[in-house]
Amino acid sequence: MAWTVEVFQDQVQLMTDHKGLASKTITWVNRTIAEIVCKDYWLKQINTISTGGASQVTTVTSQWFTDTQMQSLNPIDMQRIDYSTTAALWRQPVQDFYANFHGLNASHTVGNYKNFCIPQWTSYVSGTNQYLLPRLAVYPITGTGTTDLTGAYLAAPDKFDETTDSNWITNQYPQVVLAGVLRRAFLYIGDSQRYLIWKARFENGVKDMILSEQTSVAATPHLRGILPEEVQRGGPE
Amino acid sequence: MAGNPISLVSALAEEVADTLRHDNLDTRIHQWIGLAFNDMVDRSPIELFQEATVVTVADGDSSVAFTTDITTPMGATFVDANSKLYVASYVSSTDFSRLTAIGAAITASTMPLYWTIKQDGTTQKLFISPPASGAIVATVFWAGKYLSTSPGGSDKLDLPYHFEHVLVWGAAALGAMAVRPSLHPLFQAEYEQALGDMQQIVSYHPDATPVRRSITGVHAGSRKMQAPPRFPQNIS
């Protein structure tokens, strides 16, 4: 059985003894999931995207991945860019990205891509919807452009629009989501005591989620600094 | 469920009003949203709140006026007509004046070596040295995507859906001071925590590099980490 929005609506009504919170509950579930996502990142949320063809860029804020590709991906952050099958570009802060060129004869040379950064995010409008998508800069700006670029990015889950919606977070950690929603519900009602109780449950639940994810095989050890025991000791000899 | 489009400000305002359980807040709620947004921009060192503008320095010129206010410059690139990229060093406007006074050695170059931003009368301008040899297209990056006015209900802010909860907490915290003062500390704590989580995102980069360091100078309007000088200070 999936832990859908409807389940949380039922629980909120029962726990708060308030009817009429159903429409607010779907917003609260969405916001709670966004909070959980901001508190931790997991490999499960890292997806990849490919240019799908040669890409030779001539402007410094180029977009290798099309807006149409990106709009449904909910990128939070671009983690890495791979060039061909072996090379990963080095990500730099924007000012270092540019400053590093100084001393390289300050000139551009045609060659394989080496560094990338995200100098800005820009709006993209599709119909009545608007999105913010990362623009990417790469050095050299004119690459040989014969190989696909692949990006690995952190993705936010799709927001819920229907009461039948669910995702892996609600299905695997329904009680944590419920606690996050109920703390919002009790703040709305103005019951600060029960708000604090559910807030504590939410915070502790998130910590347990993080532990659970980190100890799973699919966790991203380097993102959280938690590694298997033998690696923490210095790695297998 | 497909994609997370940005919410209308009117939808955010309704959510804030719901959170505060107060329906009669009119445009003041938009002001809270605008104030909270600017606070987020000022305190979140992520690329999301950076902006870029492109200006062209004409052949033989050493400056060009900006059409937008560059609040906290972070970097610039210069490209010639052949898409050849030049990365000049940023110097303070004082050092720039010294450099242009030195003159000869720099003007021997045909590529931009140094740049700065300074006021020329009432106009904010980009200056490069030596002057452009052929038109040079400059892309200037700066931090601070601030709202200069209170947003309207039909506006959409430059904030992805997955960070909107931070804004809602921030606006609700401001509003709570007026309409639910006893709960204000709780709202404020939620906002600070959500903002803190958002700020932490910089540490999740694979290389954990700090993303935002402002360039020093008179136009550095906010308190960001200071970038190291890239030009010797004892010019003689």
Coordinates of C-alpha atoms in Angstrom, one line a residue:
Chain A
M1 CA 0.0 0.0 0.0
A2 CA 1.4 3.3 -1.0
W3 CA 1.5 6.1 1.6
T4 CA -0.4 8.7 -0.4
V5 CA -1.4 12.2 0.4
E6 CA -4.8 11.0 1.3
V7 CA -3.4 9.0 4.2
F8 CA -1.7 12.1 5.6
Q9 CA -5.0 14.0 5.2
D10 CA -6.8 11.4 7.2
Q11 CA -4.2 11.4 9.9
V12 CA -4.1 15.2 10.2
Q13 CA -7.8 15.3 10.5
L14 CA -7.7 12.6 13.3
M15 CA -4.7 13.9 15.2
T16 CA -5.8 17.6 15.1
D17 CA -9.5 16.9 15.4
H18 CA -10.0 19.4 12.7
K19 CA -11.9 19.0 9.5
G20 CA -11.2 21.2 6.5
L21 CA -7.5 20.9 6.5
A22 CA -7.3 18.5 3.5
S23 CA -6.3 21.2 0.9
K24 CA -3.7 22.6 3.3
T25 CA -2.4 19.2 4.0
I26 CA -1.3 18.6 0.4
T27 CA 0.7 21.8 0.5
W28 CA 2.2 20.9 3.9
V29 CA 3.2 17.5 2.5
N30 CA 4.9 19.1 -0.4
R31 CA 6.7 21.6 1.8
T32 CA 7.7 19.0 4.3
I33 CA 9.2 16.8 1.5
A34 CA 11.1 19.9 0.3
E35 CA 12.4 20.4 3.8
I36 CA 13.6 16.8 4.0
V37 CA 15.3 17.1 0.6
C38 CA 17.1 20.3 1.8
K39 CA 18.3 18.6 4.9
D40 CA 19.9 15.7 3.2
Y41 CA 20.9 14.4 -0.2
W42 CA 21.0 10.9 -1.3
L43 CA 22.2 8.9 -4.2
K44 CA 18.6 8.1 -5.0
Q45 CA 18.1 11.7 -5.9
I46 CA 21.1 12.0 -8.2
N47 CA 20.1 11.5 -11.8
T48 CA 22.1 11.9 -15.0
I49 CA 21.4 13.8 -18.2
S50 CA 23.2 13.7 -21.5
T51 CA 23.5 16.1 -24.3
G52 CA 22.8 13.3 -26.7
G53 CA 25.1 14.8 -29.4
A54 CA 28.1 16.9 -30.2
S55 CA 28.1 20.2 -28.5
Q56 CA 30.3 23.0 -29.5
V57 CA 29.7 26.1 -27.4
T58 CA 30.7 29.6 -28.2
T59 CA 29.3 31.7 -25.3
V60 CA 30.5 31.6 -21.8
T61 CA 27.1 30.9 -20.3
S62 CA 26.0 28.1 -22.6
Q63 CA 23.4 25.5 -22.1
W64 CA 24.4 22.0 -23.2
F65 CA 21.2 20.4 -21.9
T66 CA 18.1 21.9 -23.5
D67 CA 15.5 23.7 -21.4
T68 CA 12.9 21.2 -22.5
Q69 CA 15.1 18.4 -21.2
M70 CA 15.7 20.1 -17.9
Q71 CA 12.3 21.5 -17.1
S72 CA 10.9 18.2 -15.8
L73 CA 14.0 17.2 -13.9
N74 CA 13.8 19.5 -10.9
P75 CA 17.6 20.1 -10.7
I76 CA 18.7 21.4 -7.3
D77 CA 22.4 21.5 -8.2
M78 CA 24.7 20.1 -10.8
Q79 CA 27.1 17.7 -9.2
R80 CA 29.5 16.8 -12.0
I81 CA 29.9 17.0 -15.7
D82 CA 31.5 14.1 -17.5
Y83 CA 33.2 14.5 -20.9
S84 CA 33.5 11.4 -23.0
T85 CA 33.7 8.2 -21.2
T86 CA 36.6 8.9 -18.8
A87 CA 37.1 12.6 -18.0
A88 CA 35.1 14.5 -15.4
L89 CA 35.4 18.2 -15.6
W90 CA 36.6 20.1 -12.5
R91 CA 33.9 22.2 -10.9
Q92 CA 35.0 25.6 -9.7
P93 CA 33.4 28.6 -8.0
V94 CA 32.7 31.2 -10.7
Q95 CA 35.4 33.6 -9.6
D96 CA 38.1 30.9 -9.4
F97 CA 36.8 29.5 -12.7
Y98 CA 37.7 32.8 -14.4
A99 CA 40.7 33.7 -12.2
N100 CA 42.4 30.4 -13.1
F101 CA 42.7 31.4 -16.7
H102 CA 44.9 34.2 -15.7
G103 CA 48.5 32.9 -16.0
L104 CA 47.5 30.6 -18.8
N105 CA 48.6 33.3 -21.2
A106 CA 45.1 34.7 -20.7
S107 CA 44.1 33.2 -24.0
H108 CA 41.6 30.6 -25.1
T109 CA 42.9 27.5 -26.8
V110 CA 40.7 24.9 -28.6
G111 CA 40.9 21.6 -26.8
N112 CA 39.0 19.3 -24.6
Y113 CA 36.8 20.7 -21.9
K114 CA 38.5 21.0 -18.6
N115 CA 36.6 23.0 -16.0
F116 CA 33.0 24.0 -15.5
C117 CA 31.0 26.2 -13.2
I118 CA 27.5 27.5 -12.8
P119 CA 27.7 31.3 -13.2
Q120 CA 23.9 31.7 -13.0
W121 CA 20.4 30.3 -13.0
T122 CA 17.9 31.7 -15.4
S123 CA 14.2 31.5 -15.9
Y124 CA 12.6 29.3 -18.5
V125 CA 9.0 29.7 -19.4
S126 CA 7.0 26.8 -20.9
G127 CA 3.3 27.6 -21.4
T128 CA 2.0 28.9 -18.1
N129 CA 4.8 27.3 -16.1
Q130 CA 8.1 28.9 -15.2
Y131 CA 11.3 27.2 -14.1
L132 CA 14.7 28.1 -12.9
L133 CA 17.4 26.2 -14.7
P134 CA 21.2 26.3 -14.3
R135 CA 23.3 27.8 -17.0
L136 CA 26.8 26.3 -17.3
A137 CA 30.1 27.7 -18.2
V138 CA 33.0 25.6 -19.5
Y139 CA 36.6 26.0 -20.3
P140 CA 37.8 26.1 -23.1
I141 CA 34.6 27.7 -24.4
T142 CA 35.2 26.2 -27.8
G143 CA 35.8 22.5 -27.3
T144 CA 36.4 19.9 -29.9
G145 CA 32.8 19.1 -29.4
T146 CA 32.8 15.5 -30.7
T147 CA 31.7 13.8 -27.6
D148 CA 28.6 13.8 -25.5
L149 CA 28.6 15.6 -22.2
T150 CA 26.8 14.0 -19.3
G151 CA 25.7 15.8 -16.2
A152 CA 25.0 14.3 -12.8
Y153 CA 22.6 16.4 -10.9
L154 CA 20.7 16.5 -7.6
A155 CA 17.0 16.3 -8.3
A156 CA 14.0 17.3 -6.2
P157 CA 11.0 15.0 -6.2
D158 CA 8.0 16.1 -8.2
K159 CA 5.5 17.9 -6.1
F160 CA 2.2 16.3 -5.4
D161 CA -0.9 17.5 -7.1
E162 CA -3.3 14.7 -6.4
T163 CA -4.4 12.9 -3.2
T164 CA -3.3 9.6 -4.8
D165 CA 0.3 10.8 -5.2
S166 CA 3.2 9.3 -3.3
N167 CA 6.9 8.9 -3.7
W168 CA 9.8 6.9 -2.2
I169 CA 10.1 9.3 0.7
T170 CA 6.4 9.0 1.7
N171 CA 6.5 5.2 1.1
Q172 CA 9.7 4.5 3.0
Y173 CA 9.5 7.1 5.8
P174 CA 5.7 8.0 6.2
Q175 CA 6.0 8.7 9.9
V176 CA 8.7 11.3 9.4
V177 CA 6.6 13.1 6.7
L178 CA 3.5 12.8 9.0
A179 CA 5.5 14.4 11.8
G180 CA 6.6 17.3 9.6
V181 CA 3.1 17.8 8.4
L182 CA 1.5 17.7 11.9
R183 CA 4.0 20.2 13.2
R184 CA 2.8 22.6 10.5
A185 CA -0.8 21.7 11.3
F186 CA -0.4 22.5 15.0
L187 CA 1.4 25.7 14.3
Y188 CA -1.6 26.6 12.1
I189 CA -4.0 25.8 14.9
G190 CA -1.8 27.7 17.3
D191 CA -1.1 24.8 19.7
S192 CA 2.5 25.5 20.4
Q193 CA 3.0 22.6 22.8
R194 CA 1.9 19.9 20.4
Y195 CA 3.8 21.8 17.7
L196 CA 7.0 21.4 19.6
I197 CA 6.3 17.7 20.2
W198 CA 5.8 17.0 16.5
K199 CA 8.7 19.2 15.6
A200 CA 11.0 17.1 17.8
R201 CA 9.6 13.9 16.3
F202 CA 10.2 15.3 12.8
E203 CA 13.8 16.4 13.5
N204 CA 14.6 13.1 15.1
G205 CA 12.9 11.3 12.3
V206 CA 15.0 13.1 9.7
K207 CA 18.2 12.2 11.6
D208 CA 17.1 8.5 11.6
M209 CA 16.4 8.8 7.9
I210 CA 19.9 10.1 7.3
L211 CA 21.4 7.2 9.3
S212 CA 19.2 4.7 7.5
E213 CA 20.2 6.0 4.1
Q214 CA 23.9 6.2 5.0
T215 CA 24.1 2.6 6.2
S216 CA 22.3 1.3 3.1
V217 CA 24.4 0.0 0.3
A218 CA 23.1 2.6 -2.1
A219 CA 24.2 5.6 0.1
T220 CA 26.5 8.3 -1.1
P221 CA 29.3 8.0 1.4
H222 CA 31.5 10.9 0.2
L223 CA 28.6 13.3 0.2
R224 CA 28.1 12.9 4.0
G225 CA 31.6 11.9 4.9
I226 CA 30.4 8.5 6.2
L227 CA 32.3 5.6 4.8
P228 CA 32.5 1.9 5.4
E229 CA 34.6 1.1 8.5
E230 CA 37.6 -0.2 6.7
V231 CA 37.8 2.9 4.6
Q232 CA 37.4 5.2 7.6
R233 CA 40.5 3.4 9.1
G234 CA 42.5 4.3 6.0
G235 CA 41.2 1.9 3.4
P236 CA 42.1 -1.7 2.7
E237 CA 45.9 -2.1 2.4
Chain B
M1 CA 3.5 14.9 -11.2
A2 CA 5.9 16.3 -13.7
G3 CA 8.2 19.1 -13.0
N4 CA 8.0 21.7 -10.2
P5 CA 7.0 25.0 -11.7
I6 CA 7.6 28.1 -9.7
S7 CA 4.5 29.3 -7.7
L8 CA 2.7 32.6 -8.3
V9 CA 3.3 35.1 -5.6
S10 CA -0.4 35.1 -5.0
A11 CA -0.3 31.4 -4.2
L12 CA 2.6 32.0 -1.8
A13 CA 0.7 34.8 -0.2
E14 CA -2.2 32.6 0.3
E15 CA 0.0 29.9 1.9
V16 CA 1.6 32.5 4.2
A17 CA -1.9 33.8 5.1
D18 CA -3.0 30.2 5.8
T19 CA 0.1 29.6 7.9
L20 CA -0.7 32.7 9.9
R21 CA -4.4 31.8 9.9
H22 CA -5.3 35.3 8.9
D23 CA -7.1 36.3 5.7
N24 CA -7.1 40.1 5.8
L25 CA -3.5 41.0 5.1
D26 CA -3.8 42.5 1.6
T27 CA -0.6 43.7 -0.1
R28 CA 1.4 43.8 3.1
I29 CA 1.8 40.0 2.8
H30 CA 3.5 40.6 -0.6
Q31 CA 5.8 43.0 1.2
W32 CA 6.7 40.3 3.7
I33 CA 7.4 38.0 0.8
G34 CA 9.7 40.6 -0.8
L35 CA 11.5 41.3 2.4
A36 CA 12.0 37.6 3.1
F37 CA 13.2 37.0 -0.5
N38 CA 15.9 39.7 -0.2
D39 CA 17.0 38.3 3.1
M40 CA 17.5 34.9 1.5
V41 CA 19.4 36.4 -1.4
D42 CA 21.7 38.2 1.0
R43 CA 22.4 35.2 3.2
S44 CA 22.5 32.3 0.8
P45 CA 25.9 31.9 -0.9
I46 CA 24.6 29.9 -3.9
E47 CA 24.8 30.5 -7.6
L48 CA 21.1 30.6 -7.7
F49 CA 21.2 34.3 -6.7
Q50 CA 23.9 35.3 -9.0
E51 CA 23.3 37.4 -12.2
A52 CA 25.1 38.1 -15.3
T53 CA 25.0 40.9 -17.9
V54 CA 26.6 41.3 -21.3
V55 CA 28.0 44.6 -22.5
T56 CA 30.3 45.4 -25.5
V57 CA 33.3 47.6 -25.3
A58 CA 33.7 49.2 -28.7
D59 CA 36.9 49.1 -30.7
G60 CA 39.3 51.6 -29.2
D61 CA 37.2 52.3 -26.1
S62 CA 38.3 51.4 -22.6
S63 CA 34.8 51.6 -20.9
V64 CA 31.2 50.9 -21.4
A65 CA 28.2 51.9 -19.3
F66 CA 26.0 49.3 -17.6
T67 CA 22.3 49.4 -18.0
T68 CA 21.7 47.6 -14.7
D69 CA 23.1 48.1 -11.3
I70 CA 26.0 45.8 -10.5
T71 CA 25.8 45.3 -6.7
T72 CA 28.5 42.9 -5.8
P73 CA 30.8 42.0 -8.7
M74 CA 32.3 38.6 -8.7
G75 CA 34.0 38.1 -12.1
A76 CA 34.0 38.9 -15.8
T77 CA 35.1 37.3 -19.0
F78 CA 36.0 39.0 -22.3
V79 CA 35.5 37.5 -25.7
D80 CA 36.6 38.9 -29.0
A81 CA 34.9 38.6 -32.4
N82 CA 36.5 35.2 -32.9
S83 CA 35.1 33.8 -29.7
K84 CA 38.6 33.9 -28.2
L85 CA 38.3 34.1 -24.5
Y86 CA 40.3 36.5 -22.3
V87 CA 40.2 36.5 -18.6
A88 CA 41.5 39.7 -17.2
S89 CA 42.3 40.3 -13.6
Y90 CA 40.0 42.4 -11.4
V91 CA 41.6 45.3 -9.7
S92 CA 40.2 48.0 -7.5
S93 CA 39.4 51.3 -9.1
T94 CA 42.3 52.9 -7.4
D95 CA 44.7 50.3 -8.7
F96 CA 43.1 50.6 -12.1
S97 CA 43.9 54.3 -12.1
R98 CA 47.5 53.5 -11.2
L99 CA 47.7 50.9 -14.0
T100 CA 46.4 53.2 -16.6
A101 CA 48.8 55.9 -15.4
I102 CA 51.7 53.5 -15.9
G103 CA 50.4 52.9 -19.4
A104 CA 53.2 51.9 -21.8
A105 CA 53.7 48.3 -20.9
I106 CA 50.1 47.5 -20.7
T107 CA 49.1 49.3 -23.9
A108 CA 51.6 47.0 -25.7
S109 CA 49.1 44.2 -25.2
T110 CA 46.1 43.7 -27.5
M111 CA 44.1 41.8 -25.0
P112 CA 42.3 43.0 -21.9
L113 CA 44.5 42.4 -18.9
Y114 CA 42.7 44.3 -16.1
W115 CA 39.2 45.4 -15.4
T116 CA 37.3 47.3 -12.8
I117 CA 33.9 48.8 -12.2
K118 CA 33.5 52.4 -11.1
Q119 CA 31.3 55.4 -11.2
D120 CA 31.9 57.8 -14.1
G121 CA 29.8 60.7 -13.0
T122 CA 26.4 59.2 -12.3
T123 CA 27.0 56.3 -14.6
Q124 CA 28.3 52.9 -13.4
K125 CA 30.8 51.7 -16.0
L126 CA 33.0 48.8 -16.8
F127 CA 36.6 49.8 -17.5
I128 CA 39.2 47.6 -19.2
S129 CA 42.9 48.1 -19.8
P130 CA 44.3 48.3 -22.3
P131 CA 41.5 49.7 -24.5
A132 CA 39.7 47.2 -26.7
S133 CA 41.4 46.2 -29.9
G134 CA 38.3 45.3 -31.9
A135 CA 35.0 45.0 -30.1
I136 CA 35.2 43.1 -26.8
V137 CA 32.1 41.4 -25.4
A138 CA 32.2 41.3 -21.6
T139 CA 30.1 39.1 -19.4
V140 CA 30.0 40.4 -15.9
F141 CA 28.8 38.3 -13.0
W142 CA 27.5 39.6 -9.7
A143 CA 25.8 38.4 -6.6
G144 CA 22.5 39.6 -5.3
K145 CA 19.3 39.0 -7.2
Y146 CA 17.4 41.5 -5.0
L147 CA 13.8 42.6 -5.5
S148 CA 13.7 46.4 -5.7
T149 CA 10.0 46.5 -5.1
S150 CA 7.3 44.5 -3.4
P151 CA 6.3 41.6 -5.8
G152 CA 2.8 41.6 -7.3
G153 CA 0.4 38.6 -7.1
S154 CA 0.9 37.6 -10.7
D155 CA 4.7 37.7 -10.4
K156 CA 6.9 34.6 -10.1
L157 CA 10.1 35.0 -8.1
D158 CA 13.4 33.6 -9.1
L159 CA 13.2 30.8 -6.6
P160 CA 12.8 27.2 -7.5
Y161 CA 9.9 25.3 -6.0
H162 CA 12.1 23.2 -3.8
F163 CA 13.2 26.4 -1.9
E164 CA 9.9 28.1 -1.6
H165 CA 9.2 26.7 1.8
V166 CA 12.1 28.8 3.1
L167 CA 10.5 31.9 1.7
V168 CA 7.1 31.0 3.2
W169 CA 8.6 30.5 6.6
G170 CA 10.5 33.8 6.3
A171 CA 7.4 35.8 5.2
A172 CA 5.3 34.1 7.9
A173 CA 7.9 35.0 10.5
L174 CA 7.6 38.6 9.6
G175 CA 3.9 38.5 9.6
A176 CA 3.7 36.6 12.8
M177 CA 5.3 39.6 14.5
A178 CA 2.1 41.6 13.6
V179 CA -0.7 39.1 13.7
R180 CA 0.5 36.2 16.0
P181 CA 3.2 37.7 18.1
S182 CA 3.2 34.8 20.6
L183 CA 4.1 32.4 17.9
H184 CA 6.7 34.5 16.2
P185 CA 9.8 32.8 17.8
L186 CA 8.6 29.5 16.5
F187 CA 8.1 30.8 12.9
Q188 CA 11.5 32.6 13.1
A189 CA 13.2 29.4 14.3
E190 CA 11.7 27.5 11.4
Y191 CA 12.9 30.1 8.9
E192 CA 16.4 30.2 10.3
Q193 CA 16.6 26.4 10.2
A194 CA 15.3 26.2 6.7
L195 CA 17.6 28.9 5.5
G196 CA 20.5 27.2 7.3
D197 CA 19.7 23.9 5.4
M198 CA 19.6 25.8 2.2
Q199 CA 23.0 27.4 2.9
Q200 CA 24.5 24.0 3.6
I201 CA 24.0 23.1 0.0
V202 CA 27.3 24.6 -0.9
S203 CA 29.0 22.0 1.3
Y204 CA 27.4 19.2 -0.7
H205 CA 29.4 20.0 -3.9
P206 CA 31.7 17.1 -4.6
D207 CA 34.7 19.4 -4.0
A208 CA 33.0 21.3 -1.2
T209 CA 34.3 24.5 -2.6
P210 CA 32.9 27.8 -1.2
V211 CA 30.9 29.3 -4.1
R212 CA 30.5 32.9 -3.4
R213 CA 33.3 35.3 -2.5
S214 CA 32.8 38.9 -3.4
I215 CA 35.4 41.0 -5.0
T216 CA 36.4 43.9 -2.8
G217 CA 35.8 47.5 -3.8
V218 CA 33.4 50.3 -3.5
H219 CA 30.6 48.4 -5.2
A220 CA 30.9 45.4 -2.8
G221 CA 27.7 46.2 -1.0
S222 CA 27.3 43.1 1.2
R223 CA 29.3 41.2 3.7
K224 CA 30.6 38.2 1.8
M225 CA 34.0 36.5 2.2
Q226 CA 36.7 38.7 0.7
A227 CA 38.5 37.4 -2.3
P228 CA 42.3 37.6 -2.1
P229 CA 43.9 40.5 -4.0
R230 CA 45.1 39.4 -7.4
F231 CA 47.3 42.4 -8.1
P232 CA 50.3 43.5 -6.1
Q233 CA 49.4 46.4 -3.8
N234 CA 52.8 48.1 -3.8
I235 CA 52.9 49.4 -7.3
S236 CA 55.7 51.8 -8.0

